[in-house]
Amino acid sequence: MEKSEAAAVEMGNTSRESKGKAPLLAAAVHHNRAAGGQKRGAAVFDLILRVCAVAAAMAATVTMATTEQTLPFFTQFFQFQASYDDLPTFTFFVIAMAVVTGYLILSVPFSIVCIARPAVIGARLLLIICDTLAVTLATAAGGASAAIVYLAHNGNSDANWLAICQQFNDFCQRASGAVVASFVAVVLLIFLVVISAVALRKH
């Protein structure tokens, strides 16, 4: 009789514990689903920004690489022409932004992996490291080229550097547009780094 009563008491306690754990388990499952949805949403936003960064970096590369102008007048010995490869800074810009563009294109599949499997840490960690390097490279290229564009527009009387944009107006406009596009790519890359950092922090 005592054994049956003890068994009944134990079964009652077990049923109460299971009833108490059920809401906790349901809440945990709901929390995990909500967190997974937030991670997936951040990954989708990452992909959109990454595609926009590809467009900006590619526009900067192509615009600068096709920047040249030949003036309609020339002498017997000279032809007045300006091209991006006349300046080492602009050549570095084209190479650097081409590298950034290539990386961003190759990183798109990894961004898609983060959408399909938001709990994967390895792909997100690789993206944040490479995005940081891409930010550094694009900032260096854009900053150096911005200084040259400024001198082309305004010159420097102390160094006897003349402003050439009055003569090579189309050249300067295309170079300025390429620099602006590079800084747009830099801003988008910074947002990508922030998104990856937040996603890794939630892990």
XYZ file of N, CA, C and O in Angstrom:
812
model
N 0.841 -1.206 0.000
C 0.000 0.000 0.000
C 0.871 1.249 0.000
O 0.641 2.207 -0.715
N 1.906 1.229 0.845
C 2.817 2.368 0.937
C 3.565 2.564 -0.380
O 3.806 3.675 -0.829
N 3.934 1.420 -1.024
C 4.649 1.511 -2.292
C 3.772 2.137 -3.363
O 4.217 2.952 -4.165
N 2.488 1.770 -3.402
C 1.591 2.334 -4.412
C 1.382 3.826 -4.183
O 1.326 4.610 -5.126
N 1.270 4.239 -2.898
C 1.119 5.655 -2.610
C 2.359 6.441 -3.006
O 2.277 7.545 -3.564
N 3.553 5.851 -2.735
C 4.808 6.522 -3.099
C 4.925 6.661 -4.612
O 5.367 7.694 -5.132
N 4.508 5.594 -5.322
C 4.564 5.638 -6.786
C 3.615 6.705 -7.318
O 3.926 7.431 -8.269
N 2.439 6.817 -6.708
C 1.463 7.811 -7.153
C 1.981 9.224 -6.920
O 1.828 10.124 -7.760
N 2.624 9.422 -5.718
C 3.197 10.739 -5.417
C 4.300 11.088 -6.411
O 4.404 12.198 -6.903
N 5.143 10.074 -6.730
C 6.254 10.320 -7.673
C 5.732 10.648 -9.061
O 6.247 11.535 -9.737
N 4.687 9.910 -9.484
C 4.108 10.188 -10.801
C 3.490 11.588 -10.840
O 3.570 12.298 -11.839
N 2.883 12.002 -9.720
C 2.290 13.339 -9.653
C 3.346 14.423 -9.754
O 3.172 15.420 -10.451
N 4.470 14.197 -9.065
C 5.560 15.177 -9.128
C 6.147 15.262 -10.534
O 6.472 16.342 -11.041
N 6.284 14.065 -11.160
C 6.838 14.039 -12.513
C 5.939 14.773 -13.493
O 6.392 15.516 -14.366
N 4.618 14.557 -13.363
C 3.681 15.234 -14.257
C 3.718 16.741 -14.038
O 3.638 17.519 -14.987
N 3.853 17.179 -12.766
C 3.936 18.619 -12.500
C 5.210 19.207 -13.107
O 5.206 20.303 -13.685
N 6.339 18.463 -12.975
C 7.595 18.953 -13.542
C 7.515 19.047 -15.059
O 8.000 20.008 -15.663
N 6.897 18.027 -15.678
C 6.782 18.060 -17.142
C 5.890 19.201 -17.586
O 6.157 19.868 -18.588
N 4.797 19.444 -16.819
C 3.924 20.557 -17.151
C 4.646 21.891 -16.986
O 4.441 22.840 -17.727
N 5.535 21.954 -15.965
C 6.285 23.186 -15.741
C 7.343 23.413 -16.807
O 7.636 24.547 -17.176
N 7.932 22.322 -17.310
C 8.990 22.459 -18.318
C 8.423 22.745 -19.703
O 9.108 23.336 -20.535
N 7.201 22.316 -19.955
C 6.628 22.484 -21.287
C 6.581 23.950 -21.717
O 7.008 24.284 -22.828
N 6.077 24.867 -20.868
C 6.087 26.281 -21.289
C 7.493 26.822 -21.516
O 7.725 27.635 -22.409
N 8.457 26.357 -20.680
C 9.839 26.813 -20.847
C 10.405 26.353 -22.175
O 11.076 27.105 -22.874
N 10.144 25.099 -22.534
C 10.625 24.579 -23.814
C 9.988 25.319 -24.980
O 10.648 25.656 -25.966
N 8.687 25.586 -24.865
C 7.998 26.317 -25.927
C 8.559 27.727 -26.080
O 8.754 28.222 -27.201
N 8.855 28.376 -24.952
C 9.428 29.722 -25.006
C 10.816 29.703 -25.623
O 11.182 30.592 -26.392
N 11.604 28.665 -25.279
C 12.956 28.557 -25.851
C 12.902 28.341 -27.354
O 13.673 28.945 -28.105
N 11.977 27.475 -27.795
C 11.840 27.231 -29.232
C 11.414 28.501 -29.953
O 11.941 28.843 -31.015
N 10.455 29.233 -29.355
C 9.995 30.491 -29.960
C 11.128 31.504 -30.033
O 11.294 32.214 -31.043
N 11.963 31.572 -28.980
C 13.093 32.512 -28.962
C 14.116 32.151 -30.032
O 14.642 33.031 -30.725
N 14.387 30.844 -30.173
C 15.352 30.411 -31.187
C 14.857 30.726 -32.591
O 15.627 31.136 -33.456
N 13.549 30.524 -32.814
C 12.996 30.832 -34.136
C 13.077 32.327 -34.421
O 13.397 32.738 -35.538
N 12.783 33.143 -33.405
C 12.853 34.594 -33.588
C 14.274 35.045 -33.865
O 14.526 35.879 -34.744
N 15.236 34.460 -33.113
C 16.644 34.814 -33.338
C 17.098 34.382 -34.721
O 17.826 35.107 -35.400
N 16.664 33.192 -35.147
C 17.015 32.725 -36.493
C 16.442 33.627 -37.564
O 17.095 33.902 -38.570
N 15.212 34.119 -37.344
C 14.603 35.042 -38.306
C 15.357 36.355 -38.380
O 15.549 36.913 -39.471
N 15.823 36.867 -37.230
C 16.592 38.112 -37.229
C 17.927 37.918 -37.952
O 18.355 38.789 -38.726
N 18.576 36.789 -37.711
C 19.859 36.522 -38.376
C 19.664 36.393 -39.880
O 20.479 36.888 -40.667
N 18.595 35.715 -40.276
C 18.330 35.565 -41.708
C 18.011 36.927 -42.343
O 18.443 37.212 -43.463
N 17.257 37.762 -41.635
C 16.968 39.096 -42.151
C 18.234 39.928 -42.306
O 18.407 40.639 -43.304
N 19.140 39.831 -41.324
C 20.408 40.553 -41.424
C 21.240 40.030 -42.587
O 21.910 40.798 -43.283
N 21.191 38.719 -42.815
C 21.938 38.132 -43.932
C 21.381 38.588 -45.276
O 22.140 38.835 -46.219
N 20.055 38.724 -45.382
C 19.444 39.222 -46.617
C 19.867 40.672 -46.860
O 20.212 41.061 -47.991
N 19.853 41.478 -45.809
C 20.292 42.870 -45.922
C 21.760 42.939 -46.318
O 22.169 43.798 -47.116
N 22.558 42.019 -45.784
C 23.978 41.929 -46.142
C 24.132 41.669 -47.637
O 24.959 42.291 -48.311
N 23.341 40.750 -48.167
C 23.423 40.420 -49.592
C 23.050 41.627 -50.460
O 23.721 41.909 -51.466
N 21.995 42.349 -50.070
C 21.576 43.513 -50.844
C 22.673 44.577 -50.862
O 23.026 45.131 -51.912
N 23.242 44.864 -49.677
C 24.318 45.849 -49.605
C 25.543 45.392 -50.387
O 26.233 46.207 -51.021
N 25.801 44.092 -50.365
C 26.977 43.552 -51.070
C 26.819 43.735 -52.583
O 27.781 44.095 -53.272
N 25.620 43.488 -53.099
C 25.380 43.685 -54.539
C 25.516 45.166 -54.899
O 26.092 45.516 -55.946
N 25.010 46.048 -54.040
C 25.163 47.493 -54.287
C 26.632 47.901 -54.246
O 27.072 48.747 -55.050
N 27.400 47.314 -53.331
C 28.828 47.620 -53.257
C 29.557 47.134 -54.506
O 30.486 47.789 -54.989
N 29.139 45.987 -55.035
C 29.722 45.495 -56.294
C 29.495 46.508 -57.404
O 30.411 46.842 -58.176
N 28.265 47.021 -57.502
C 27.944 47.991 -58.544
C 28.773 49.270 -58.385
O 29.300 49.807 -59.375
N 28.905 49.764 -57.143
C 29.654 51.000 -56.914
C 31.138 50.814 -57.216
O 31.762 51.661 -57.877
N 31.716 49.706 -56.744
C 33.140 49.454 -56.981
C 33.427 49.233 -58.460
O 34.434 49.715 -58.995
N 32.529 48.514 -59.134
C 32.725 48.286 -60.566
C 32.597 49.589 -61.351
O 33.370 49.838 -62.292
N 31.643 50.434 -60.963
C 31.491 51.724 -61.632
C 32.740 52.584 -61.448
O 33.201 53.241 -62.403
N 33.298 52.577 -60.247
C 34.521 53.343 -59.991
C 35.678 52.828 -60.836
O 36.433 53.615 -61.428
N 35.811 51.503 -60.921
C 36.911 50.909 -61.682
C 36.797 51.221 -63.167
O 37.756 51.682 -63.803
N 35.621 50.965 -63.727
C 35.432 51.162 -65.167
C 35.536 52.639 -65.535
O 36.158 53.003 -66.556
N 34.967 53.517 -64.712
C 35.011 54.950 -65.015
C 36.440 55.473 -65.036
O 36.841 56.201 -65.960
N 37.218 55.095 -64.010
C 38.597 55.578 -63.969
C 39.437 54.947 -65.077
O 40.290 55.613 -65.678
N 39.204 53.662 -65.355
C 40.001 52.975 -66.373
C 39.737 53.499 -67.779
O 40.557 53.283 -68.683
N 38.629 54.154 -67.988
C 38.296 54.711 -69.303
C 38.410 56.231 -69.321
O 37.878 56.878 -70.222
N 39.098 56.796 -68.316
C 39.241 58.243 -68.225
C 40.437 58.717 -69.045
O 41.588 58.416 -68.715
N 40.155 59.425 -70.103
C 41.198 60.048 -70.916
C 40.560 61.144 -71.760
O 39.357 61.124 -72.041
N 41.376 62.091 -72.138
C 40.894 63.199 -72.964
C 42.038 63.746 -73.795
O 43.158 63.916 -73.299
N 41.770 64.007 -75.046
C 42.742 64.624 -75.947
C 42.198 65.961 -76.399
O 41.060 66.051 -76.893
N 42.984 67.000 -76.207
C 42.534 68.332 -76.593
C 42.520 68.463 -78.115
O 43.323 67.838 -78.816
N 41.589 69.271 -78.648
C 41.443 69.358 -80.114
C 42.576 70.098 -80.813
O 42.657 70.097 -82.031
N 43.464 70.749 -80.062
C 44.564 71.467 -80.702
C 45.891 70.799 -80.319
O 46.022 70.192 -79.267
N 46.868 70.902 -81.173
C 48.186 70.310 -80.943
C 49.208 71.080 -81.773
O 48.872 71.843 -82.693
N 50.468 70.860 -81.447
C 51.555 71.498 -82.175
C 52.264 70.452 -83.025
O 51.855 69.287 -83.084
N 53.336 70.878 -83.648
C 54.080 69.960 -84.502
C 54.751 68.863 -83.694
O 54.955 67.749 -84.171
N 55.066 69.180 -82.430
C 55.817 68.234 -81.612
C 55.015 67.685 -80.435
O 55.402 66.683 -79.851
N 53.934 68.314 -80.049
C 53.196 67.911 -78.856
C 51.719 67.721 -79.174
O 51.143 68.470 -79.973
N 51.156 66.728 -78.524
C 49.706 66.533 -78.538
C 49.239 66.511 -77.094
O 49.756 65.748 -76.282
N 48.310 67.351 -76.763
C 47.877 67.506 -75.376
C 46.833 66.437 -75.050
O 45.700 66.503 -75.525
N 47.247 65.483 -74.243
C 46.390 64.359 -73.899
C 46.567 64.035 -72.422
O 47.678 64.119 -71.869
N 45.483 63.657 -71.775
C 45.516 63.227 -70.367
C 44.832 61.877 -70.256
O 43.748 61.673 -70.811
N 45.471 60.958 -69.573
C 44.918 59.615 -69.364
C 45.197 59.186 -67.932
O 46.140 59.677 -67.289
N 44.371 58.285 -67.439
C 44.518 57.867 -66.039
C 45.881 57.259 -65.772
O 46.458 57.416 -64.684
N 46.452 56.535 -66.751
C 47.738 55.881 -66.522
C 48.923 56.832 -66.604
O 50.070 56.417 -66.439
N 48.656 58.126 -66.834
C 49.721 59.119 -66.722
C 50.072 59.390 -65.262
O 51.147 59.923 -64.970
N 49.157 59.062 -64.373
C 49.341 59.307 -62.936
C 49.377 57.980 -62.186
O 48.418 57.203 -62.248
N 50.468 57.670 -61.482
C 50.554 56.396 -60.742
C 49.431 56.221 -59.714
O 48.994 55.101 -59.460
N 48.965 57.329 -59.139
C 47.889 57.239 -58.141
C 46.611 56.704 -58.769
O 45.924 55.855 -58.184
N 46.282 57.181 -59.963
C 45.088 56.698 -60.642
C 45.261 55.246 -61.099
O 44.290 54.477 -61.117
N 46.475 54.879 -61.475
C 46.738 53.472 -61.827
C 46.529 52.572 -60.613
O 45.912 51.503 -60.715
N 47.030 53.009 -59.456
C 46.797 52.259 -58.212
C 45.306 52.176 -57.907
O 44.807 51.137 -57.457
N 44.587 53.265 -58.164
C 43.141 53.285 -57.929
C 42.448 52.207 -58.746
O 41.610 51.454 -58.222
N 42.773 52.130 -60.033
C 42.129 51.143 -60.899
C 42.434 49.721 -60.423
O 41.539 48.868 -60.343
N 43.695 49.459 -60.078
C 44.070 48.104 -59.627
C 43.376 47.772 -58.310
O 42.809 46.683 -58.140
N 43.420 48.712 -57.360
C 42.832 48.459 -56.040
C 41.329 48.239 -56.133
O 40.780 47.291 -55.538
N 40.633 49.090 -56.877
C 39.190 48.946 -56.978
C 38.802 47.709 -57.788
O 37.745 47.110 -57.555
N 39.653 47.304 -58.729
C 39.392 46.055 -59.446
C 39.504 44.863 -58.500
O 38.701 43.921 -58.568
N 40.483 44.904 -57.594
C 40.627 43.837 -56.599
C 39.412 43.811 -55.668
O 38.861 42.741 -55.362
N 38.977 44.986 -55.222
C 37.797 45.070 -54.343
C 36.558 44.553 -55.062
O 35.751 43.806 -54.485
N 36.412 44.913 -56.339
C 35.253 44.439 -57.108
C 35.281 42.922 -57.241
O 34.243 42.254 -57.047
N 36.436 42.371 -57.576
C 36.548 40.919 -57.696
C 36.238 40.208 -56.392
O 35.533 39.182 -56.383
N 36.755 40.758 -55.281
C 36.452 40.141 -53.982
C 34.957 40.175 -53.683
O 34.371 39.181 -53.227
N 34.318 41.327 -53.917
C 32.891 41.446 -53.609
C 32.057 40.466 -54.427
O 31.086 39.887 -53.919
N 32.435 40.268 -55.683
C 31.708 39.296 -56.509
C 31.884 37.885 -55.950
O 30.917 37.113 -55.854
N 33.112 37.555 -55.549
C 33.369 36.219 -55.002
C 32.725 36.018 -53.631
O 32.489 34.869 -53.222
N 32.455 37.114 -52.917
C 31.875 36.987 -51.573
C 30.371 36.788 -51.593
O 29.784 36.440 -50.560
N 29.726 37.010 -52.742
C 28.265 36.868 -52.818
C 27.806 35.453 -52.443
O 26.836 35.302 -51.683
N 28.462 34.366 -52.949
C 28.019 33.025 -52.525
C 28.106 32.800 -51.024
O 27.244 32.128 -50.442
N 29.124 33.362 -50.374
C 29.230 33.221 -48.918
C 28.091 33.948 -48.213
O 27.592 33.484 -47.181
N 27.690 35.084 -48.769
C 26.549 35.802 -48.200
C 25.270 34.990 -48.351
O 24.414 34.972 -47.452
N 25.130 34.292 -49.472
C 23.960 33.433 -49.677
C 23.975 32.267 -48.689
O 22.922 31.856 -48.172
N 25.157 31.725 -48.404
C 25.275 30.653 -47.400
C 24.789 31.147 -46.045
O 24.110 30.424 -45.307
N 25.114 32.391 -45.700
C 24.670 32.955 -44.420
C 23.149 33.112 -44.376
O 22.559 33.084 -43.291
N 22.514 33.283 -45.534
C 21.045 33.351 -45.565
C 20.460 31.953 -45.361
O 19.512 31.770 -44.589
N 21.021 30.966 -46.070
C 20.492 29.609 -45.976
C 20.765 28.986 -44.611
O 19.920 28.246 -44.084
N 21.935 29.288 -44.046
C 22.315 28.718 -42.743
C 22.806 29.848 -41.840
O 24.015 30.077 -41.704
N 21.891 30.573 -41.229
C 22.290 31.739 -40.423
C 23.116 31.397 -39.188
O 23.753 32.285 -38.622
N 23.103 30.137 -38.771
C 23.865 29.760 -37.579
C 25.332 29.492 -37.882
O 26.139 29.298 -36.957
N 25.718 29.477 -39.154
C 27.105 29.201 -39.528
C 27.978 30.398 -39.149
O 27.703 31.527 -39.541
N 29.031 30.127 -38.387
C 29.910 31.198 -37.925
C 31.101 31.388 -38.862
O 31.572 32.505 -39.064
N 31.600 30.289 -39.449
C 32.812 30.351 -40.259
C 32.692 31.303 -41.441
O 33.584 32.126 -41.682
N 31.582 31.216 -42.180
C 31.391 32.089 -43.347
C 31.294 33.548 -42.922
O 31.873 34.433 -43.569
N 30.588 33.805 -41.830
C 30.441 35.183 -41.362
C 31.778 35.740 -40.884
O 32.114 36.906 -41.130
N 32.584 34.911 -40.213
C 33.898 35.355 -39.740
C 34.825 35.662 -40.913
O 35.562 36.659 -40.903
N 34.779 34.820 -41.943
C 35.591 35.067 -43.145
C 35.174 36.360 -43.824
O 36.034 37.149 -44.272
N 33.871 36.620 -43.889
C 33.382 37.831 -44.536
C 33.831 39.088 -43.793
O 34.250 40.066 -44.425
N 33.765 39.072 -42.473
C 34.116 40.292 -41.736
C 35.606 40.590 -41.866
O 36.024 41.753 -41.962
N 36.445 39.561 -41.921
C 37.891 39.776 -42.085
C 38.190 40.343 -43.472
O 38.896 41.355 -43.617
N 37.633 39.719 -44.493
C 37.891 40.163 -45.864
C 37.237 41.515 -46.150
O 37.812 42.342 -46.871
N 36.061 41.762 -45.577
C 35.415 43.068 -45.760
C 36.266 44.183 -45.154
O 36.364 45.281 -45.714
N 36.864 43.908 -44.014
C 37.729 44.910 -43.370
C 38.938 45.230 -44.243
O 39.321 46.399 -44.407
N 39.534 44.194 -44.822
C 40.662 44.415 -45.735
C 40.218 45.202 -46.970
O 40.940 46.081 -47.452
N 39.025 44.889 -47.488
C 38.511 45.599 -48.660
C 38.244 47.070 -48.334
O 38.511 47.955 -49.164
N 37.726 47.347 -47.131
C 37.517 48.734 -46.708
C 38.845 49.489 -46.696
O 38.949 50.627 -47.182
N 39.865 48.852 -46.147
C 41.182 49.493 -46.067
C 41.724 49.813 -47.458
O 42.217 50.922 -47.714
N 41.645 48.847 -48.363
C 42.182 49.039 -49.706
C 41.402 50.107 -50.472
O 41.990 50.990 -51.124
N 40.074 50.043 -50.403
C 39.251 51.023 -51.120
C 39.427 52.431 -50.547
O 39.451 53.421 -51.302
N 39.570 52.548 -49.235
C 39.776 53.856 -48.611
C 41.115 54.448 -49.029
O 41.218 55.655 -49.320
N 42.153 53.619 -49.073
C 43.471 54.099 -49.493
C 43.434 54.592 -50.935
O 43.961 55.671 -51.257
N 42.799 53.820 -51.815
C 42.719 54.205 -53.228
C 41.890 55.478 -53.407
O 42.300 56.409 -54.118
N 40.730 55.522 -52.753
C 39.872 56.695 -52.883
C 40.487 57.950 -52.290
O 40.407 59.037 -52.877
N 41.122 57.821 -51.117
C 41.733 58.983 -50.475
C 42.887 59.554 -51.278
O 42.992 60.781 -51.460
N 43.760 58.674 -51.769
C 44.893 59.147 -52.565
C 44.426 59.808 -53.858
O 44.938 60.865 -54.255
N 43.447 59.204 -54.509
C 42.943 59.775 -55.762
C 42.185 61.072 -55.524
O 42.216 61.979 -56.370
N 41.513 61.188 -54.391
C 40.804 62.436 -54.076
C 41.788 63.596 -53.953
O 41.482 64.729 -54.375
N 42.961 63.334 -53.393
C 43.977 64.383 -53.286
C 44.444 64.840 -54.666
O 44.616 66.045 -54.917
N 44.635 63.896 -55.584
C 45.061 64.246 -56.943
C 43.959 65.015 -57.669
O 44.222 65.996 -58.375
N 42.716 64.599 -57.493
C 41.599 65.304 -58.128
C 41.493 66.731 -57.590
O 41.228 67.685 -58.354
N 41.716 66.889 -56.293
C 41.682 68.243 -55.706
C 42.758 69.127 -56.332
O 42.506 70.289 -56.678
N 43.962 68.590 -56.487
C 45.040 69.366 -57.104
C 44.734 69.665 -58.562
O 45.067 70.742 -59.076
N 44.114 68.726 -59.254
C 43.766 68.957 -60.657
C 42.745 70.082 -60.795
O 42.774 70.852 -61.759
N 41.834 70.184 -59.811
C 40.819 71.238 -59.864
C 41.369 72.590 -59.397
O 41.015 73.628 -59.972
N 42.200 72.582 -58.359
C 42.597 73.844 -57.713
C 44.070 74.181 -57.872
O 44.451 75.346 -57.689
N 44.899 73.182 -58.159
C 46.327 73.438 -58.260
C 46.941 73.744 -56.898
O 46.287 73.630 -55.845
N 48.211 74.125 -56.923
C 48.919 74.496 -55.696
C 49.965 75.547 -56.071
O 50.979 75.244 -56.699
N 49.678 76.781 -55.691
C 50.575 77.878 -56.066
C 51.932 77.769 -55.384
O 52.950 78.184 -55.942
N 51.966 77.213 -54.168
C 53.247 77.089 -53.467
C 54.187 76.122 -54.175
O 55.407 76.310 -54.174
N 53.615 75.062 -54.758
C 54.433 74.081 -55.465
C 54.472 74.323 -56.974
O 55.048 73.521 -57.711
N 53.859 75.440 -57.404
C 53.790 75.774 -58.840
C 53.097 74.675 -59.648
O 53.483 74.398 -60.789
N 52.077 74.049 -59.036
C 51.262 73.070 -59.754
C 50.020 73.778 -60.281
O 49.246 74.358 -59.521
N 49.845 73.726 -61.576
C 48.733 74.419 -62.201
C 47.485 73.536 -62.224
O 47.580 72.309 -62.347
N 46.326 74.153 -62.097
C 45.055 73.422 -62.235
C 44.849 73.080 -63.709
O 44.945 73.952 -64.574
N 44.590 71.823 -63.988
C 44.455 71.382 -65.385
C 43.000 71.172 -65.791
O 42.727 70.894 -66.956
N 42.085 71.293 -64.840
C 40.691 70.964 -65.153
C 40.030 72.000 -66.058
O 38.987 71.719 -66.652
N 40.599 73.188 -66.142
C 40.032 74.170 -67.068
C 40.248 73.733 -68.514
O 39.423 74.029 -69.389
N 41.347 73.031 -68.753
C 41.612 72.517 -70.095
C 41.046 71.109 -70.281
O 40.425 70.807 -71.289
N 41.278 70.242 -69.284
C 40.842 68.839 -69.366
C 39.601 68.642 -68.494
O 39.625 67.924 -67.492
N 38.522 69.292 -68.890
C 37.310 69.281 -68.076
C 36.675 67.885 -68.012
O 36.292 67.405 -66.940
N 36.561 67.212 -69.149
C 35.947 65.877 -69.178
C 36.769 64.879 -68.372
O 36.212 64.029 -67.655
N 38.071 64.980 -68.488
C 38.963 64.095 -67.734
C 38.722 64.246 -66.236
O 38.599 63.260 -65.504
N 38.652 65.497 -65.771
C 38.470 65.738 -64.336
C 37.098 65.292 -63.850
O 36.947 64.780 -62.733
N 36.083 65.486 -64.676
C 34.742 65.071 -64.274
C 34.648 63.560 -64.113
O 34.059 63.061 -63.143
N 35.236 62.828 -65.042
C 35.191 61.362 -64.943
C 36.016 60.868 -63.753
O 35.601 59.951 -63.035
N 37.166 61.472 -63.535
C 37.991 61.078 -62.385
C 37.276 61.381 -61.072
O 37.306 60.567 -60.129
N 36.618 62.544 -61.005
C 35.867 62.889 -59.785
C 34.719 61.911 -59.555
O 34.469 61.488 -58.414
N 34.011 61.540 -60.633
C 32.927 60.565 -60.492
C 33.412 59.221 -60.012
O 32.759 58.566 -59.184
N 34.576 58.792 -60.497
C 35.137 57.513 -60.052
C 35.490 57.548 -58.571
O 35.237 56.583 -57.832
N 36.038 58.667 -58.115
C 36.392 58.796 -56.691
C 35.132 58.786 -55.825
O 35.095 58.135 -54.764
N 34.093 59.482 -56.257
C 32.828 59.483 -55.501
C 32.261 58.068 -55.418
O 31.812 57.621 -54.345
N 32.289 57.339 -56.536
C 31.785 55.958 -56.525
C 32.596 55.072 -55.592
O 32.050 54.190 -54.913
N 33.905 55.315 -55.510
C 34.733 54.514 -54.602
C 34.363 54.767 -53.148
O 34.345 53.834 -52.328
N 34.039 56.018 -52.811
C 33.657 56.314 -51.427
C 32.266 55.757 -51.111
O 31.988 55.400 -49.953
N 31.398 55.687 -52.102
C 30.110 55.007 -51.901
C 30.357 53.532 -51.569
O 29.733 52.968 -50.654
N 31.281 52.905 -52.295
C 31.631 51.510 -52.010
C 32.220 51.363 -50.613
O 31.932 50.389 -49.907
N 33.026 52.338 -50.188
C 33.615 52.295 -48.839
C 32.523 52.335 -47.775
O 32.550 51.555 -46.807
N 31.560 53.230 -47.939
C 30.468 53.342 -46.955
C 29.671 52.037 -46.882
O 29.345 51.544 -45.784
N 29.379 51.448 -48.035
C 28.640 50.186 -48.051
C 29.451 49.070 -47.402
O 28.893 48.230 -46.668
N 30.749 49.050 -47.636
C 31.602 48.034 -47.005
C 31.647 48.203 -45.488
O 31.674 47.214 -44.750
N 31.643 49.440 -45.023
C 31.613 49.679 -43.574
C 30.320 49.130 -42.979
O 30.334 48.492 -41.910
N 29.200 49.350 -43.654
C 27.929 48.792 -43.185
C 27.991 47.263 -43.156
O 27.453 46.624 -42.236
N 28.635 46.661 -44.147
C 28.768 45.204 -44.181
C 29.587 44.696 -42.995
O 29.256 43.668 -42.391
N 30.643 45.413 -42.654
C 31.458 45.024 -41.493
C 30.632 45.116 -40.216
O 30.690 44.224 -39.349
N 29.844 46.176 -40.086
C 29.007 46.344 -38.888
C 27.979 45.223 -38.790
O 27.749 44.652 -37.710
N 27.343 44.873 -39.912
C 26.346 43.801 -39.903
C 26.978 42.478 -39.478
O 26.417 41.738 -38.660
N 28.152 42.181 -40.021
C 28.826 40.930 -39.656
C 29.224 40.930 -38.187
O 29.124 39.909 -37.505
N 29.677 42.090 -37.692
C 30.074 42.172 -36.275
C 28.871 41.947 -35.360
O 28.971 41.232 -34.348
N 27.739 42.551 -35.704
C 26.523 42.358 -34.895
C 26.068 40.907 -34.941
O 25.678 40.329 -33.908
N 26.120 40.287 -36.127
C 25.703 38.889 -36.251
C 26.610 37.971 -35.432
O 26.127 37.039 -34.762
N 27.915 38.228 -35.450
C 28.825 37.394 -34.660
C 28.635 37.624 -33.172
O 28.775 36.702 -32.371
N 28.314 38.842 -32.776
C 28.087 39.134 -31.368
C 26.866 38.378 -30.831
O 26.845 37.912 -29.686
N 25.826 38.249 -31.679
C 24.629 37.519 -31.242
C 24.913 36.031 -31.077
O 24.228 35.352 -30.320
N 25.907 35.508 -31.820
C 26.259 34.101 -31.647
C 26.861 33.872 -30.265
O 26.754 32.801 -29.709
